[in-house]
mmCIF file with all atom_site columns, C-alpha atoms in Angstrom:
data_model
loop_
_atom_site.group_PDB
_atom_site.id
_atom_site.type_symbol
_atom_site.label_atom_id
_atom_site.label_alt_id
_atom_site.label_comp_id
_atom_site.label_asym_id
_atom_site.label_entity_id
_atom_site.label_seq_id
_atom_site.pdbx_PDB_ins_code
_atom_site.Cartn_x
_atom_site.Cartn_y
_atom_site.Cartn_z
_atom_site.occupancy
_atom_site.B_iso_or_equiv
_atom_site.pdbx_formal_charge
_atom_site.auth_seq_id
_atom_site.auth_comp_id
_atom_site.auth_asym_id
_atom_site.auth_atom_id
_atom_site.pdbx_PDB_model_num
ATOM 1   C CA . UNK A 1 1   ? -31.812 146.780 31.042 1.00 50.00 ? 1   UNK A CA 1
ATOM 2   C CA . UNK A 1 2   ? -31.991 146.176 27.374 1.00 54.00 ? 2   UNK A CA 1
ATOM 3   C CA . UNK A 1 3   ? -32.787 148.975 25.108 1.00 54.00 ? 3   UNK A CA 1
ATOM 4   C CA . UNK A 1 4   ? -35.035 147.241 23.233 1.00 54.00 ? 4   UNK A CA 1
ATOM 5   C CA . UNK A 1 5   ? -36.936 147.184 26.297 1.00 54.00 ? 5   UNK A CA 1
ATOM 6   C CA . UNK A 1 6   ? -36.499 149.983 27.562 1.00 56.00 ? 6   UNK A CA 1
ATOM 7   C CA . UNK A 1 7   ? -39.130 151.601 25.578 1.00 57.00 ? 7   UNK A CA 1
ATOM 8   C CA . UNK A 1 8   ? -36.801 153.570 23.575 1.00 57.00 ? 8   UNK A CA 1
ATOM 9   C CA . UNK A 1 9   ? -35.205 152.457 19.833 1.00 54.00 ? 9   UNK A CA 1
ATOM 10  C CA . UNK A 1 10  ? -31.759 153.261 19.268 1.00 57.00 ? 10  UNK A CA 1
ATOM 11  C CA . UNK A 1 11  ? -31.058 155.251 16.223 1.00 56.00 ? 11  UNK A CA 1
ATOM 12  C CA . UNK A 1 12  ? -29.373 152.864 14.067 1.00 61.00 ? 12  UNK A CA 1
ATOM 13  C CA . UNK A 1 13  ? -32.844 150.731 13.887 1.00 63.00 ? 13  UNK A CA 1
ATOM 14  C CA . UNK A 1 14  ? -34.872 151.890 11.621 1.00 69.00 ? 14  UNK A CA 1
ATOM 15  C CA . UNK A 1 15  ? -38.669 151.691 12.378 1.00 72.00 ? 15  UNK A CA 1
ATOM 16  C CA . UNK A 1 16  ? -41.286 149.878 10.032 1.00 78.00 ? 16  UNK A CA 1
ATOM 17  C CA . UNK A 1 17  ? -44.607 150.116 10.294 1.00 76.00 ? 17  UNK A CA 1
ATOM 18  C CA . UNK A 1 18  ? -46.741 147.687 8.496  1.00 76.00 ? 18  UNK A CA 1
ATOM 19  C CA . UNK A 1 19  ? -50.461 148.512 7.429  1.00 79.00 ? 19  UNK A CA 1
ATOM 20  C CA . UNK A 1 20  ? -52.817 145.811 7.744  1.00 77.00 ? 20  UNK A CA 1
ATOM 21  C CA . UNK A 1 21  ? -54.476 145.244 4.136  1.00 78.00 ? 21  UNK A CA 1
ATOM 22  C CA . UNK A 1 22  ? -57.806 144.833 4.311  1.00 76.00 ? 22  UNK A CA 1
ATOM 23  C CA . UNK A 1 23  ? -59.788 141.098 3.901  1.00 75.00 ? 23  UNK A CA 1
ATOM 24  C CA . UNK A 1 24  ? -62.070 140.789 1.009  1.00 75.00 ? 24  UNK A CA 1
ATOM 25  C CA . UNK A 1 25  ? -64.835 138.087 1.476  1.00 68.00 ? 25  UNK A CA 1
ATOM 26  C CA . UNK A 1 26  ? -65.302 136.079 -1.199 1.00 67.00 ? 26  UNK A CA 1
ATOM 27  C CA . UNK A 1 27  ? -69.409 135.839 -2.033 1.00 69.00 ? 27  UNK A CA 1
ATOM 28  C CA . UNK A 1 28  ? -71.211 133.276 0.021  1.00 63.00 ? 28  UNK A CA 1
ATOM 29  C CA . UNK A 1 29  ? -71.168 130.038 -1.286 1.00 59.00 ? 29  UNK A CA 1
ATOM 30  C CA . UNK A 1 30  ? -74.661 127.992 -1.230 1.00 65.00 ? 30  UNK A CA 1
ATOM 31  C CA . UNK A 1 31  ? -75.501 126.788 2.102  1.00 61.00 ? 31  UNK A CA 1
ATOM 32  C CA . UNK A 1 32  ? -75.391 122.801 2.290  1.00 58.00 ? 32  UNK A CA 1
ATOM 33  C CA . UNK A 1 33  ? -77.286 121.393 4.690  1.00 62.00 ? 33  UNK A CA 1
ATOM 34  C CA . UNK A 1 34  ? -74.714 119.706 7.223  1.00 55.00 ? 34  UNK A CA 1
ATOM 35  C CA . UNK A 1 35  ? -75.645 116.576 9.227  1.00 61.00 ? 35  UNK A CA 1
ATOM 36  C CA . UNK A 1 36  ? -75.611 117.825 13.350 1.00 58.00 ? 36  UNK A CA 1
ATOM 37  C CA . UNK A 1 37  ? -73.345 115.500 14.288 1.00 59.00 ? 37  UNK A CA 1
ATOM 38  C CA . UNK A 1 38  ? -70.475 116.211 11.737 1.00 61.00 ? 38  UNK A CA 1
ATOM 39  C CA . UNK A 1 39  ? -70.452 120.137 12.647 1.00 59.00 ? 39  UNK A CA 1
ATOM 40  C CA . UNK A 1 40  ? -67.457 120.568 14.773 1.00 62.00 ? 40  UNK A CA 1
ATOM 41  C CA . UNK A 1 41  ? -67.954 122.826 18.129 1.00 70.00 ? 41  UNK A CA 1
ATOM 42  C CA . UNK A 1 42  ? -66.743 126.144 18.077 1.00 72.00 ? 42  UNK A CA 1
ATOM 43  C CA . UNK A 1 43  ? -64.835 128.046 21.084 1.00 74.00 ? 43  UNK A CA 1
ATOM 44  C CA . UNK A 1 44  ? -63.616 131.156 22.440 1.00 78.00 ? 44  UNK A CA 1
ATOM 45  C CA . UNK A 1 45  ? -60.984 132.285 24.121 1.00 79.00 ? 45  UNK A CA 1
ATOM 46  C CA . UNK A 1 46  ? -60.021 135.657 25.646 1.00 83.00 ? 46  UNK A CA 1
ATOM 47  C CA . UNK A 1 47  ? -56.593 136.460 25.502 1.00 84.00 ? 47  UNK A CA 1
ATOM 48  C CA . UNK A 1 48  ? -54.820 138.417 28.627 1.00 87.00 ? 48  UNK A CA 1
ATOM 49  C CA . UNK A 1 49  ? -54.717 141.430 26.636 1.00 89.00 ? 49  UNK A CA 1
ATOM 50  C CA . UNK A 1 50  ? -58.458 141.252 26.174 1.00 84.00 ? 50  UNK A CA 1
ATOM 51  C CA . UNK A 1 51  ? -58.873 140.105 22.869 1.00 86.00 ? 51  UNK A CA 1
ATOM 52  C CA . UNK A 1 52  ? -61.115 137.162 21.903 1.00 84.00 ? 52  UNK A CA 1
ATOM 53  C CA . UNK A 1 53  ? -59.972 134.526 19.399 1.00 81.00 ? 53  UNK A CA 1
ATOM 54  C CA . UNK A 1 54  ? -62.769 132.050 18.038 1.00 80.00 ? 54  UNK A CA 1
ATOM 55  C CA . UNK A 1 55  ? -62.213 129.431 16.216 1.00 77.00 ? 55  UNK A CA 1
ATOM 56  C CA . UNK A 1 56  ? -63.318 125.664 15.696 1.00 72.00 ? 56  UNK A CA 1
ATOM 57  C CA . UNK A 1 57  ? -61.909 123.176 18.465 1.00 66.00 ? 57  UNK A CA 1
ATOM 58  C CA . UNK A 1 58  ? -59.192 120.603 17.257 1.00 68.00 ? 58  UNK A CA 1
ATOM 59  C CA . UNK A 1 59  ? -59.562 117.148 17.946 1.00 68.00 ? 59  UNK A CA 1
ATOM 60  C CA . UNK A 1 60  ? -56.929 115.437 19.221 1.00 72.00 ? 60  UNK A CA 1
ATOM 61  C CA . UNK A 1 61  ? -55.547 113.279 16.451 1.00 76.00 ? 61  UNK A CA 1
ATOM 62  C CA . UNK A 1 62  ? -55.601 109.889 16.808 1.00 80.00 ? 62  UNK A CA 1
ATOM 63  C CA . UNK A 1 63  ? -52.952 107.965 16.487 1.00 80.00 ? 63  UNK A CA 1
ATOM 64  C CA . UNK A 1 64  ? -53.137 105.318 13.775 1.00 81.00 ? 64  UNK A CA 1
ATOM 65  C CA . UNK A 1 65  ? -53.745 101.865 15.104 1.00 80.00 ? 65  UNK A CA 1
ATOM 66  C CA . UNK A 1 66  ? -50.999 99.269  14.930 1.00 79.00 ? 66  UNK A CA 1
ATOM 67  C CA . UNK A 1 67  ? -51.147 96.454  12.422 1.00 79.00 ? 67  UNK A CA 1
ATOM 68  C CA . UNK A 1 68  ? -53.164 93.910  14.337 1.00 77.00 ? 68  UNK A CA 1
ATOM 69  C CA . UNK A 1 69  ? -50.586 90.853  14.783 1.00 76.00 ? 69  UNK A CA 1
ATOM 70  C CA . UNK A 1 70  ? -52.225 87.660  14.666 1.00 73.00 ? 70  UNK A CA 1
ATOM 71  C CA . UNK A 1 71  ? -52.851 85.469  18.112 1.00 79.00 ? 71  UNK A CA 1
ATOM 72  C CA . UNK A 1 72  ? -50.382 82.739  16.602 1.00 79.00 ? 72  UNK A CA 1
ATOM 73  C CA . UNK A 1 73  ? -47.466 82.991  14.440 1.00 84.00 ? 73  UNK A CA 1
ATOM 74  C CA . UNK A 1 74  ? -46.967 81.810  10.855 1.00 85.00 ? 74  UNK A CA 1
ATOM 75  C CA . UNK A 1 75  ? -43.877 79.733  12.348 1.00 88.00 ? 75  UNK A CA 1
ATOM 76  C CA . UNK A 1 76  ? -46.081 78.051  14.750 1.00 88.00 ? 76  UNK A CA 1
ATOM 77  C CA . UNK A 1 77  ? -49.031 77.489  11.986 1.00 89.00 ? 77  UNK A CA 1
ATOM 78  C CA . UNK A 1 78  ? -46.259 75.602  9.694  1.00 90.00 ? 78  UNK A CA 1
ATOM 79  C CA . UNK A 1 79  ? -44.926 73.560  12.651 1.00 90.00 ? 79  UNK A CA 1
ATOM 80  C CA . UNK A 1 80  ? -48.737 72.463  13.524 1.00 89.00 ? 80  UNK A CA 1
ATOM 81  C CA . UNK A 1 81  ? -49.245 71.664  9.596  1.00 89.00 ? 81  UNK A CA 1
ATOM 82  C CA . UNK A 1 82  ? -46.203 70.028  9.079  1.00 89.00 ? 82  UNK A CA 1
ATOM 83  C CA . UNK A 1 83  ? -47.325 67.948  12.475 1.00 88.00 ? 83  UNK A CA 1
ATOM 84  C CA . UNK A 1 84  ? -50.385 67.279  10.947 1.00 87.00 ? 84  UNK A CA 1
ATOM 85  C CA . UNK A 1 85  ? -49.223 66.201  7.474  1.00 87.00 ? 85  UNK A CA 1
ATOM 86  C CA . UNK A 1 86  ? -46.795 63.784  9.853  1.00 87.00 ? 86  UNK A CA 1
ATOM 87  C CA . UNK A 1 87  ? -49.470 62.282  11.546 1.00 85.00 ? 87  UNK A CA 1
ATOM 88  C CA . UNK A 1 88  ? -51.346 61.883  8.162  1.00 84.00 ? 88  UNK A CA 1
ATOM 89  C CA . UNK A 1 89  ? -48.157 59.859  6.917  1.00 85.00 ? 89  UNK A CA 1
ATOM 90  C CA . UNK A 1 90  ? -47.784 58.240  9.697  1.00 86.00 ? 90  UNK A CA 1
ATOM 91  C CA . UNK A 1 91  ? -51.585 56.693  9.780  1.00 82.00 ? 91  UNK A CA 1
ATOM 92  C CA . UNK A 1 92  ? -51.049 55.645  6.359  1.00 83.00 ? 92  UNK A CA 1
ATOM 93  C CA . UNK A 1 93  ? -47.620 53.690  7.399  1.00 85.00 ? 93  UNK A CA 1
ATOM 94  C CA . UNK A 1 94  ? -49.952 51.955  10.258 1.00 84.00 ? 94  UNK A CA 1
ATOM 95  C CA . UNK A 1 95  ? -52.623 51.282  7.537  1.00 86.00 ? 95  UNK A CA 1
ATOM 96  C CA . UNK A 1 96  ? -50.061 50.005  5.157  1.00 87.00 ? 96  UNK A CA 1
ATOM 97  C CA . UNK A 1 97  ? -47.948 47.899  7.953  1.00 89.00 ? 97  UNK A CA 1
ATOM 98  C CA . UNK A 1 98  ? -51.305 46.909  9.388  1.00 90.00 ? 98  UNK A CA 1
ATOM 99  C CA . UNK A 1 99  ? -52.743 45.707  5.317  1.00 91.00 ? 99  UNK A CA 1
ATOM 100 C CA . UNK A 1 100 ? -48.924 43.659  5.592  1.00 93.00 ? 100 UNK A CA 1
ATOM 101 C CA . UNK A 1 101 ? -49.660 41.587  8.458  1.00 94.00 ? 101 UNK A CA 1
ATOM 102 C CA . UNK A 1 102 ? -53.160 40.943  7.394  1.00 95.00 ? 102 UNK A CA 1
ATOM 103 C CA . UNK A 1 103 ? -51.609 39.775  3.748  1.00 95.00 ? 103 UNK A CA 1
ATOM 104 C CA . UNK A 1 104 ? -49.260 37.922  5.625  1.00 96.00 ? 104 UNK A CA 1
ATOM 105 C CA . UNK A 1 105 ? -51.558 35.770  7.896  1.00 96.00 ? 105 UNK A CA 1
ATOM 106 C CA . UNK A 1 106 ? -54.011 35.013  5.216  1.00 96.00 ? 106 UNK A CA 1
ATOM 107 C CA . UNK A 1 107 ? -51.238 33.434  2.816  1.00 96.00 ? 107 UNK A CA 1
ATOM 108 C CA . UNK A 1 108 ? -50.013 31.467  6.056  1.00 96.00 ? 108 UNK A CA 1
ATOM 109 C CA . UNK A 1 109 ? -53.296 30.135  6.413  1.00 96.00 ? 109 UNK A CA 1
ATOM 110 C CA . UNK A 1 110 ? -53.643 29.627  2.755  1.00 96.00 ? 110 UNK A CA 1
ATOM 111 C CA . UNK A 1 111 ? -50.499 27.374  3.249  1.00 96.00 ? 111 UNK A CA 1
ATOM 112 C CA . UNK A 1 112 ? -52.045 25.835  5.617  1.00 95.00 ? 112 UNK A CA 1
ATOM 113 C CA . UNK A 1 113 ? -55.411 24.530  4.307  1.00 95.00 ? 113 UNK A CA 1
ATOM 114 C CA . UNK A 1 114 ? -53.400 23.432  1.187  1.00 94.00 ? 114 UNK A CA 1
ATOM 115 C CA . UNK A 1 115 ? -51.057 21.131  3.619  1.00 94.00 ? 115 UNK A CA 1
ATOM 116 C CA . UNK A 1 116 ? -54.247 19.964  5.249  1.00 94.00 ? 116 UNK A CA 1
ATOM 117 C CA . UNK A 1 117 ? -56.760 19.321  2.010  1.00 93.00 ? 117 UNK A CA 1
ATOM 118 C CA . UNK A 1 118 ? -53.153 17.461  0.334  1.00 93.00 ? 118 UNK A CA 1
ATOM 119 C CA . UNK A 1 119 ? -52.593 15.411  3.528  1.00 91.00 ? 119 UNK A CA 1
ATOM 120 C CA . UNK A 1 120 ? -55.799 14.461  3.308  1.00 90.00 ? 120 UNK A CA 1
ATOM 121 C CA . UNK A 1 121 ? -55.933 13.575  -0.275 1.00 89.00 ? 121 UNK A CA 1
ATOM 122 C CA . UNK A 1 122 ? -52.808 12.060  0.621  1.00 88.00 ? 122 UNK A CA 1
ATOM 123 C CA . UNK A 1 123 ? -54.256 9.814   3.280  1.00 87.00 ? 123 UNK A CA 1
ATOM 124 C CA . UNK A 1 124 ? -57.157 8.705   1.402  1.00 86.00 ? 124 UNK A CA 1
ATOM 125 C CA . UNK A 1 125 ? -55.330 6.998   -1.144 1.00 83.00 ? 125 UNK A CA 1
ATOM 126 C CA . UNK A 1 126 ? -53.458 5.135   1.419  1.00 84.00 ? 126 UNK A CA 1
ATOM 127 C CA . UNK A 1 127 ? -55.608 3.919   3.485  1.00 83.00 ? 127 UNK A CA 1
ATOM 128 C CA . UNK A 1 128 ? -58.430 3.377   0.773  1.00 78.00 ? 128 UNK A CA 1
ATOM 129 C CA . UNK A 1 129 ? -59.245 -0.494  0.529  1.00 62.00 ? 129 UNK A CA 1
ATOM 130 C CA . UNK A 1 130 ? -60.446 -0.297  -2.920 1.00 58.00 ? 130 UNK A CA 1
ATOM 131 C CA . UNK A 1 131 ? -60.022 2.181   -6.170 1.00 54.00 ? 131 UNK A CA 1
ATOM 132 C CA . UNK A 1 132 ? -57.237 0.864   -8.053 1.00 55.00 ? 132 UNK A CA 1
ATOM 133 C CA . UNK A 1 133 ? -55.652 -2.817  -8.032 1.00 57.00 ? 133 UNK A CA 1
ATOM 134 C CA . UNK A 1 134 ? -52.177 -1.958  -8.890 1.00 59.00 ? 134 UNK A CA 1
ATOM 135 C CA . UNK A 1 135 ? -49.622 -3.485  -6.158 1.00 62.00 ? 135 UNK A CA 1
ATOM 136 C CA . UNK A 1 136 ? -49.852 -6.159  -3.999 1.00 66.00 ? 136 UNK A CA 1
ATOM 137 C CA . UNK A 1 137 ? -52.267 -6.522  -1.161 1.00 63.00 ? 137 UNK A CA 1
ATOM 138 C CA . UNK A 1 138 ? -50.922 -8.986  2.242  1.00 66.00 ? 138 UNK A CA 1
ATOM 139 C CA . UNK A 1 139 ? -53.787 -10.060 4.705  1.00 63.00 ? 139 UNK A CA 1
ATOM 140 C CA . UNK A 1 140 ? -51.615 -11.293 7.336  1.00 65.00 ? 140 UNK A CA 1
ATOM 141 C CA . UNK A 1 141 ? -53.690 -13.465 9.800  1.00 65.00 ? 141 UNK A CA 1
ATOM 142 C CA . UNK A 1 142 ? -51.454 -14.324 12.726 1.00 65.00 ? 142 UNK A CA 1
ATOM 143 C CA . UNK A 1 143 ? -48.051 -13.812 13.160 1.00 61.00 ? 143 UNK A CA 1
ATOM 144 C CA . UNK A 1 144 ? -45.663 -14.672 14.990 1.00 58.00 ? 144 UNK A CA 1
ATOM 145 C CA . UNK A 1 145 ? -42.179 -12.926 16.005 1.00 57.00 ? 145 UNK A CA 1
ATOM 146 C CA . UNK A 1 146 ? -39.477 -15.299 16.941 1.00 56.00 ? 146 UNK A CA 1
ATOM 147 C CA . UNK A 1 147 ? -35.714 -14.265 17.416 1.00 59.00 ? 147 UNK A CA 1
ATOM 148 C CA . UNK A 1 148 ? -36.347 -11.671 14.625 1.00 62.00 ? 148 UNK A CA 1
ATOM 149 C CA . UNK A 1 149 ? -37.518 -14.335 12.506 1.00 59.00 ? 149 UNK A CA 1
ATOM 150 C CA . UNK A 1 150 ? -40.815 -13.834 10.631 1.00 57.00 ? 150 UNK A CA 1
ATOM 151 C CA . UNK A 1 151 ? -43.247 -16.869 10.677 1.00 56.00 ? 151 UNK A CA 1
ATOM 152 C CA . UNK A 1 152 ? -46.718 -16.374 9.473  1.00 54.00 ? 152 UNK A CA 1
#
């Protein structure tokens, strides 16, 4: 066995004995009233030896709580605007191609009604009997086609 334990100190140790110094209380501070839930509960508890230690109860501390990640991530937020700002574009382009072909139909049809209001400007002064008396005018009457000869 160990002399320490033995219940006897060996010479070469010297012994020291401390005295306890005595606790001064300080003079009571003002009583504050306390709301009755924030007063923390006090226990006791006896010690093998018999001694009882009492003192306030320590919460267990919680931990802090983690940064609260958001449901969706920023990459997938700029993918989904950058998909939107496409489809934006690409509306416009459809509006745009769409505004073409529209512009492009209505000056074919322009084209058209011009052919048709000249041709029939055209066609009037042909086959108008009267209005101006410049050329010559043949009534041909009978005729008769003979061996590529004309006689009328």
């Amino acid at each position: 066995m160990y002399p320490e334990h033995s219940g006897h100190l060996p010479a070469e140790r010297a012994v020291t004995v401390h005295q306890p110094t005595p606790i001064t209380h300080p003079q009571a501070a003002p009583l504050v009233p306390v709301q009755p839930g924030a007063v923390p509960s006090v226990a006791s508890v006896v010690l093998p030896d018999g001694r009882v230690v009492t003192g306030y109860a320590i919460n267990p501390v919680q931990p802090e709580p983690l940064a609260v990640k958001p449901a969706v991530s920023r990459a997938a937020v700029n993918v989904a605007l950058g998909g939107v700002g496409f489809l934006a574009v690409c509306g416009g382009l459809l509006l745009l191609t769409s505004f073409i072909a529209a512009l492009t139909a209505f000056i074919a049809q322009l084209i058209t009604l011009a052919a048709v209001i000249f041709g029939g400007w055209v066609a009037v002064q042909i086959f108008s009997a009267g209005g101006h008396s410049g050329g010559n005018t043949f009534h041909i009457r009978k005729a008769v086609f003979k061996r590529n000869h004309f006689n009328g």
